[in-house]
Coordinates of C-alpha atoms in Angstrom, one line a residue:
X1 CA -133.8 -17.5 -42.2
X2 CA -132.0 -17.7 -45.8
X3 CA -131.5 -20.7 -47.4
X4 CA -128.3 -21.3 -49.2
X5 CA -128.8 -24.0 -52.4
X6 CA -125.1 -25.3 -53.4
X7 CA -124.0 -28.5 -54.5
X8 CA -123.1 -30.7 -51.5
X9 CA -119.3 -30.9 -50.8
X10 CA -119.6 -32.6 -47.5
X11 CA -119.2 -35.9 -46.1
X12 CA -120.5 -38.9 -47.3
X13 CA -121.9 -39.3 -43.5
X14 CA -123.1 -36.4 -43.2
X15 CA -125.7 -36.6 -46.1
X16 CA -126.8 -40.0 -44.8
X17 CA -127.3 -39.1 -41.5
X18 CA -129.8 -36.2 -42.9
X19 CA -130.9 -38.6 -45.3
X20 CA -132.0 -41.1 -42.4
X21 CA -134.1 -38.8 -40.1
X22 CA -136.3 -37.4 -42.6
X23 CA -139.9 -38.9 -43.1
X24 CA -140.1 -40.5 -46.8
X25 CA -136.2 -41.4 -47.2
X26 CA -135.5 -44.2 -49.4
X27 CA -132.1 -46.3 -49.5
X28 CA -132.2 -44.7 -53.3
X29 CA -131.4 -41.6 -51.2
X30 CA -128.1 -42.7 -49.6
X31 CA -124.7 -41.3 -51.0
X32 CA -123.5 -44.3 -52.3
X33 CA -125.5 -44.1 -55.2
X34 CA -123.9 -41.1 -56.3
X35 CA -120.4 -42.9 -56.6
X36 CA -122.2 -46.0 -58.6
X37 CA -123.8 -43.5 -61.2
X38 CA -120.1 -42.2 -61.9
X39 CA -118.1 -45.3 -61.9
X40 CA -120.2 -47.3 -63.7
X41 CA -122.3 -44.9 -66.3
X42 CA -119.7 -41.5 -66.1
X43 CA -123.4 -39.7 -65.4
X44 CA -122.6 -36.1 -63.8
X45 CA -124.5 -36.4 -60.7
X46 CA -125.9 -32.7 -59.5
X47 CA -126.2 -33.7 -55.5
X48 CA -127.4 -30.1 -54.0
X49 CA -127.9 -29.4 -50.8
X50 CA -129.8 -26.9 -48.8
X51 CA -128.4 -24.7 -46.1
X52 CA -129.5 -22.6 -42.9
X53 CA -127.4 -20.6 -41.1
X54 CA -128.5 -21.1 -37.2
X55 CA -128.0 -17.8 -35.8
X56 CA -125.8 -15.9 -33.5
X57 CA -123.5 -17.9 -31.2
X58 CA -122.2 -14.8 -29.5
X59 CA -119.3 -16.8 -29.1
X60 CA -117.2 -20.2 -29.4
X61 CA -114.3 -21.4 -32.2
X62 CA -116.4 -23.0 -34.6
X63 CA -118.8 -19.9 -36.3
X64 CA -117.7 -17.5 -38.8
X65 CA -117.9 -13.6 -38.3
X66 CA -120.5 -12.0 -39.3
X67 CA -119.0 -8.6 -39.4
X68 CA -120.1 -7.1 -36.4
X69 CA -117.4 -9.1 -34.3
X70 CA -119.9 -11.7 -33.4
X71 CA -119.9 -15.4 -34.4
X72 CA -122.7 -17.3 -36.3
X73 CA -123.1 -21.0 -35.7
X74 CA -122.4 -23.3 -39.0
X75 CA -124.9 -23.6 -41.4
X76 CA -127.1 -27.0 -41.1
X77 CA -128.4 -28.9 -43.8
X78 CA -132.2 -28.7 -44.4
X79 CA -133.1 -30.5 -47.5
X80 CA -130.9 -32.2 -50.0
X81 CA -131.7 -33.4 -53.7
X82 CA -129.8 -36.5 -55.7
X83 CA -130.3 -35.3 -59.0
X84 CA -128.9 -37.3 -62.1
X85 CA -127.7 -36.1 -65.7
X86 CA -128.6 -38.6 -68.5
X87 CA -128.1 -38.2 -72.0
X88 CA -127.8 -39.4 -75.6
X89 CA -128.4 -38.3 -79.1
X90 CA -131.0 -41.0 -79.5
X91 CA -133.3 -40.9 -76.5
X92 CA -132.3 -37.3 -75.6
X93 CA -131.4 -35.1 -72.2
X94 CA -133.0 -36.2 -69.0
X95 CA -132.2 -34.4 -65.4
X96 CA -134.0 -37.8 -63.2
X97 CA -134.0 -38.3 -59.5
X98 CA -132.8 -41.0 -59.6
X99 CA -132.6 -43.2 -63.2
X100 CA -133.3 -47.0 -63.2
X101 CA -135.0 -46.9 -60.0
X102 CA -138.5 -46.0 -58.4
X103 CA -137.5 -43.9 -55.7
X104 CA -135.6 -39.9 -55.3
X105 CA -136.5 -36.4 -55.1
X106 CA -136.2 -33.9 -52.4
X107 CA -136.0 -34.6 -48.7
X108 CA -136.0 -31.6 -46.3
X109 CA -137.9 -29.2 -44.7
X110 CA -141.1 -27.8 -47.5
X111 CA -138.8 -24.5 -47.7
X112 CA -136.3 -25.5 -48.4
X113 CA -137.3 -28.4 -51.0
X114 CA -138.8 -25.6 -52.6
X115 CA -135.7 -24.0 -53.1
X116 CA -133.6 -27.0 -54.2
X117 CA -136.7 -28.0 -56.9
X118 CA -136.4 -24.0 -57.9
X119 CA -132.5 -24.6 -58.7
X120 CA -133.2 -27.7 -60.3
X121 CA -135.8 -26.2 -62.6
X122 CA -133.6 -23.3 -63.7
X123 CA -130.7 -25.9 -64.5
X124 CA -133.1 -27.8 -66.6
X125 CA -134.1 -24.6 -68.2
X126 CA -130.5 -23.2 -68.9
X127 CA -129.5 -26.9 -70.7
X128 CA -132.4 -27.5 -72.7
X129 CA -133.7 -30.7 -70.9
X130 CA -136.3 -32.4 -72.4
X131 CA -137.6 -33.6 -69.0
X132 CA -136.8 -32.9 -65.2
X133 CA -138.4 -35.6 -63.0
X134 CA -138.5 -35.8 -59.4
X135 CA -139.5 -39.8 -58.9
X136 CA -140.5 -39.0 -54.8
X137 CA -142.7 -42.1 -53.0
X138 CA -144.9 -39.3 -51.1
X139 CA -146.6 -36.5 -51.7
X140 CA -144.3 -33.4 -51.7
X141 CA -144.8 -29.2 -51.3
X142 CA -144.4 -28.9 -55.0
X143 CA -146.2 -27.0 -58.0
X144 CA -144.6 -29.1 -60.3
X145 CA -146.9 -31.4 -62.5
X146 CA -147.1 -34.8 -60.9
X147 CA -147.6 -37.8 -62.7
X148 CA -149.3 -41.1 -61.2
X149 CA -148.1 -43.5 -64.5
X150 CA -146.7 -45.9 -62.1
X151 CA -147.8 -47.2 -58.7
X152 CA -146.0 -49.5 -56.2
X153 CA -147.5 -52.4 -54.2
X154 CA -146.9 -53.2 -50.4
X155 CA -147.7 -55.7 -48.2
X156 CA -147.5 -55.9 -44.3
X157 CA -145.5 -58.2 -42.5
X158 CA -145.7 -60.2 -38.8
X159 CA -143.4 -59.9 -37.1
X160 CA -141.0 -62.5 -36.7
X161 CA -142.7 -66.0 -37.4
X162 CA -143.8 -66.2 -41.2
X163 CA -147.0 -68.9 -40.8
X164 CA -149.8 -65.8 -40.4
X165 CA -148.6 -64.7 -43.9
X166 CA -148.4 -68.1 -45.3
X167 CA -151.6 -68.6 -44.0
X168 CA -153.1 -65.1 -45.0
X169 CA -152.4 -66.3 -49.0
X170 CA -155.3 -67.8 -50.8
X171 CA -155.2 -71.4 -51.3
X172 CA -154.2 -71.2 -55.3
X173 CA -151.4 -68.8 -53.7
X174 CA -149.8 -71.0 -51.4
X175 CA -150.0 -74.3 -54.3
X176 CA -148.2 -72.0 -57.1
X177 CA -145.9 -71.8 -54.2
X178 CA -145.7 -75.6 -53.5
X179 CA -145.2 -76.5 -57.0
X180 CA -141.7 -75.6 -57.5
X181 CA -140.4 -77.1 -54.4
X182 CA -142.2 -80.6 -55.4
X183 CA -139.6 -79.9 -58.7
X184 CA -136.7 -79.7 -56.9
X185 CA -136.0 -75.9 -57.2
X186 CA -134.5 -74.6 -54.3
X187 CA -133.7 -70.8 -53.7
X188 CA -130.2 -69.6 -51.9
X189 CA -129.2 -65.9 -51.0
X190 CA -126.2 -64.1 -50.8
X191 CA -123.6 -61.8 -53.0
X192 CA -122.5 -65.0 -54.6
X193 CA -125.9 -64.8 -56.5
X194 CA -124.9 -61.7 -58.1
X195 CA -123.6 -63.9 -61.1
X196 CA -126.0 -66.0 -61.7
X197 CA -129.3 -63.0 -61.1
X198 CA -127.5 -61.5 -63.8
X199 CA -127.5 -64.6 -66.1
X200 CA -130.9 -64.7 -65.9
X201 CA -131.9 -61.1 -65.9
X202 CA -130.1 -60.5 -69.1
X203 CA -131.9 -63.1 -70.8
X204 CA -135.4 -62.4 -69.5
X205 CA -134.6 -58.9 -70.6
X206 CA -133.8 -59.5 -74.2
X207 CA -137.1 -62.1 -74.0
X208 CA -138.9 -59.1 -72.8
X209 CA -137.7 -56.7 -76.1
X210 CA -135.8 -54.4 -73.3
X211 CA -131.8 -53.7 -73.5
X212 CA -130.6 -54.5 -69.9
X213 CA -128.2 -52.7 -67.8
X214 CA -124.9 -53.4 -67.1
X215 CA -123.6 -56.3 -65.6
X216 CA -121.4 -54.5 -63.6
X217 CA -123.7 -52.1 -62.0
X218 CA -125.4 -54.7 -60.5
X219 CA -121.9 -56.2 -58.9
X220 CA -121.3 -51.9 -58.2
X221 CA -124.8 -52.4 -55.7
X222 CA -123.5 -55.6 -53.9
X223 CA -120.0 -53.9 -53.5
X224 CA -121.2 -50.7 -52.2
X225 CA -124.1 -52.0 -50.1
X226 CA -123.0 -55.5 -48.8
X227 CA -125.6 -55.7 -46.0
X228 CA -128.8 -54.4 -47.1
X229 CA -128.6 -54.9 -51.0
X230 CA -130.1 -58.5 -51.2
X231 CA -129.7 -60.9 -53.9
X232 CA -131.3 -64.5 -54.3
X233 CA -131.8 -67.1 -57.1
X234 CA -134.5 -69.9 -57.8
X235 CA -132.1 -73.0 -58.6
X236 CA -133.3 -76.3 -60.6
X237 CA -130.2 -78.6 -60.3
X238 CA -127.2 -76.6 -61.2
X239 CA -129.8 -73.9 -63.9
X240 CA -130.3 -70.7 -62.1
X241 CA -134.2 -70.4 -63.4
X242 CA -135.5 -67.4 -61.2
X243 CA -133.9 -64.5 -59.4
X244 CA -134.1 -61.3 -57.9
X245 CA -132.7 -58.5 -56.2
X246 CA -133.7 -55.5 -54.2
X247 CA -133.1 -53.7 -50.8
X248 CA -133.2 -52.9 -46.8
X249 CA -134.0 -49.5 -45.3
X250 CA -136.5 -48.4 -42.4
X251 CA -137.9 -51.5 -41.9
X252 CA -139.1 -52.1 -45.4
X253 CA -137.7 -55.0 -47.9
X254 CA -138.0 -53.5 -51.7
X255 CA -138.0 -56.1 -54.7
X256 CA -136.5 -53.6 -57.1
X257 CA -135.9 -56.4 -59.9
X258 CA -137.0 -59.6 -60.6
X259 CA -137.0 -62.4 -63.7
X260 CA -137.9 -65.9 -64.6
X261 CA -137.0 -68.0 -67.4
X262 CA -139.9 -68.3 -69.5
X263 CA -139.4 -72.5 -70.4
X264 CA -139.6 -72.9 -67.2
X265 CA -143.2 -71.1 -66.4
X266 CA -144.8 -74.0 -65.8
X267 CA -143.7 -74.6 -62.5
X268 CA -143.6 -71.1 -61.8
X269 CA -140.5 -70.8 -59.7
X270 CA -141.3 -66.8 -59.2
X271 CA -143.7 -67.8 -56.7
X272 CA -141.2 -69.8 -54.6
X273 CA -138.7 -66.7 -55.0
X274 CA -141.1 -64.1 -54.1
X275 CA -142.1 -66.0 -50.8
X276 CA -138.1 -67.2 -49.5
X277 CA -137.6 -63.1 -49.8
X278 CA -141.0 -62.5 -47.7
X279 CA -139.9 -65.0 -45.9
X280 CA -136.2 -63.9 -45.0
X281 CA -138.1 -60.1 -44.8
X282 CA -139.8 -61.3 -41.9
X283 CA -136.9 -63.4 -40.1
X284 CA -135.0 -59.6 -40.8
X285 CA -137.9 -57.7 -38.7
X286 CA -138.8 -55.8 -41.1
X287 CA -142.4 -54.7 -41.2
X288 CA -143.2 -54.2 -45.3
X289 CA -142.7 -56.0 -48.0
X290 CA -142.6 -53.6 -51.5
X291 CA -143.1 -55.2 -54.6
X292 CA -141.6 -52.6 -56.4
X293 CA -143.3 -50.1 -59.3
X294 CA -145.5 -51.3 -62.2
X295 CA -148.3 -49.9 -64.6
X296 CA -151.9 -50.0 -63.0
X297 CA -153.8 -53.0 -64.3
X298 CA -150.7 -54.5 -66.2
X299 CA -149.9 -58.2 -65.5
X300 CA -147.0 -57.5 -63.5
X301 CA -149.2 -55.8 -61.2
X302 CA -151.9 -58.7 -61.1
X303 CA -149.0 -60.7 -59.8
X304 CA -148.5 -58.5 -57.5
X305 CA -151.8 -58.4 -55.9
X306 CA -152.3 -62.2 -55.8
X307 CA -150.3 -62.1 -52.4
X308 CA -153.1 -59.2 -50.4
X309 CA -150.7 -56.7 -51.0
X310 CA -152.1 -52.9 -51.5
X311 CA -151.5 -50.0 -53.7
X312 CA -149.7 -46.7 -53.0
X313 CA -149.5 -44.4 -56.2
X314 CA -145.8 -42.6 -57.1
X315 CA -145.8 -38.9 -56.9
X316 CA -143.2 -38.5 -59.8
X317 CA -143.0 -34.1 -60.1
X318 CA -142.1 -33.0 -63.7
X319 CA -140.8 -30.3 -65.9
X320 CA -140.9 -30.4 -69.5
X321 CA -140.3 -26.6 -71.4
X322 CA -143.9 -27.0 -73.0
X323 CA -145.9 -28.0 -69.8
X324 CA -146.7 -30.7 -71.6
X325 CA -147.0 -34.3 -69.5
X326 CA -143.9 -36.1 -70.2
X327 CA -142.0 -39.6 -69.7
X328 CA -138.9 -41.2 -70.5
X329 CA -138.5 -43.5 -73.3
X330 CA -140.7 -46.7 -72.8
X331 CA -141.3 -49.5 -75.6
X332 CA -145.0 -48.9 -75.1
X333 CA -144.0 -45.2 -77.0
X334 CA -145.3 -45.5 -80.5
X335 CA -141.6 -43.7 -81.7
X336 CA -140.0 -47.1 -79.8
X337 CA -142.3 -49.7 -80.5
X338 CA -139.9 -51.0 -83.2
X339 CA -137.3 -51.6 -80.5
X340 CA -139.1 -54.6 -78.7
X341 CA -139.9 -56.2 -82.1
X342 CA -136.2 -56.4 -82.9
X343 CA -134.4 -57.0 -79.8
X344 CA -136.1 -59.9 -79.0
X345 CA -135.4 -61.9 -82.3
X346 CA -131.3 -60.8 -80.7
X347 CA -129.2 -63.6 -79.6
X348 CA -129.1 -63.2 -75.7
X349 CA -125.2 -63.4 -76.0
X350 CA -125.2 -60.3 -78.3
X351 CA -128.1 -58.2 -76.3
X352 CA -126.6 -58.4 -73.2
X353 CA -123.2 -57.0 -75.2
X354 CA -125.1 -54.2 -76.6
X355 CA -127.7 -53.6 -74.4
X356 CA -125.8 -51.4 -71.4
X357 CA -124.9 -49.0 -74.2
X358 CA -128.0 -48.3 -75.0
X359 CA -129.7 -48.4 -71.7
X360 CA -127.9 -46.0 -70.3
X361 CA -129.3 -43.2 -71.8
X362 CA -132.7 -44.5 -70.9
X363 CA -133.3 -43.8 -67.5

């Protein structure tokens, strides 16, 4: 049965419902993305689909003739592929599914994610991109090279009532947790913390050496995904001193960002922001708790043990036109390890102006 590859024209319903019933989908996978990459970067975003044809109907109003005076059925989707264009003269020409976040790649049938990779590879190879990657959480029927740089950490939830977690964390766990409430901090949720996440992100960023992303991409999310996009900030008094941000699908919670003002380590109000989101994950029903991607062995992902949580490595498939293992720009690249060093000695004011223009090339 032939498989037609075309970029995907349909209904925004359409590709979620496919989306939704396949093993391995991600809410990174959901259409609305595709609008927030063109409203808020102007990325061309190369959604392609794959198409079978279902046969012979023999008859009916809704199959096209297939020249024998006999109808065939519609074609039906069998695999589709988000893919994203990012480019720039400094950090070069990337094709990523999908940029700024862990999760993309093909979902489908192995044919037919075969075929959609296949397009994908000759488009990279026609435009001269430096590096086609296919970020995908699982495994996938690809003969692509796969790189394992990154790894994301999960832990399993109760259901319902929160104490057998609370009680599953080791003691120095549950007193980092403690120690924040004793100060007064407080933590409150909702898309009214869109404003003051950003606040903080921006400045952890520039604290970090990294240019952030836009301000309003981050309102775009909240806009586009009111119900499962969750937002929530550690408050002392009227400061916003913590945050974070991340989202719902198939009964899985994903902390997709997170920040902490550094003055204010010492009572580590992380640890009372990472718990009200566990928290609020279990009152939700949901069953996992992701932590989100980070380096093997890096302090982030230390943190990220501390709570029981597990490992699952990335499968991120590649292309580069020498066969050569690739990434996209990173401060820990000896070409950008001047960047850090100067953005960090920034006002915060004047690298959160700058910093969207330059991080959107970056993916």
């Amino acid at each position: 049965m032939a498989i037609a590859v075309t970029p995907f024209t349909g209904p925004d319903e359409e590709w979620d419902r496919f989306v939704r019933a396949q093993p391995g989908w991600t809410h990174f996978h959901l259409a609305g993305w595709r609008r927030i990459y063109q409203r808020v970067f102007g990325h061309e975003c190369l959604y392609m689909a794959g198409r079978r044809e279902d046969g012979k109907t023999g008859s009916g109003t809704d199959g096209q003739a297939d020249g024998t005076g006999e109808l065939r059925s519609p074609s039906r989707l069998s695999a589709v592929l988000p893919l994203v264009r990012v480019r720039s003269r400094l950090f070069g020409h990337y094709l990523v599914s999908l940029p700024y976040v862990n999760y993309g790649g093909p979902l489908g049938d192995a044919e037919s994610v075969r075929a959609l990779v296949d397009r994908a590879v000759e488009i990279a190879r026609a435009d001269g991109v430096k590096l086609l990657e296919l970020r995908s959480r699982h495994e996938l029927p690809l003969d692509l090279p796969v790189s394992h740089r990154k790894v994301t950490v999960v832990l399993d939830l109760p259901k319902e009532d929160p104490e057998p977690l609370w009680k599953s964390f080791p003691a120095k766990v549950r007193s980092q947790v403690r120690r924040p409430t004793k100060e007064g901090v407080t933590v409150r949720f909702g898309p009214d913390q869109v404003e003051p996440f950003y606040a903080v992100f921006a400045h952890h960023m520039r604290d970090l050496g990294t240019p952030v992303l836009p301000r309003r991409f981050f309102e775009a999310v909240a806009a586009e995904f009111p119900e499962s996009a969750w937002f929530g900030c550690a408050w002392l008094g009227e400061r916003p001193i913590a945050c974070g941000a991340g989202f719902v699908w198939n009964g899985e919670f994903e902390m997709t960002w997170a920040s902490a003002l550094s003055e204010y380590n010492r009572i580590a109000p992380n640890m009372l922001l990472y718990w009200s989101f566990m928290e609020r994950a279990v009152k939700a029903g949901l069953g996992t708790f992701n932590f989100g991607r980070c380096t093997p062995e890096g302090g982030t992902h230390r943190f990220k043990k501390q709570w029981g949580s597990r490992d699952e490595p990335l499968w991120w498939y590649q292309r580069t036109p020498t066969g050569e293992p690739a990434s996209t720009p990173s401060p820990d690249d000896g070409a950008y390890s001047w960047g850090p060093r100067l953005w960090k000695k920034l006002p915060v004011s004047l690298a959160t102006m700058i910093g969207p223009r330059i991080v959107r090339g970056i993916p």
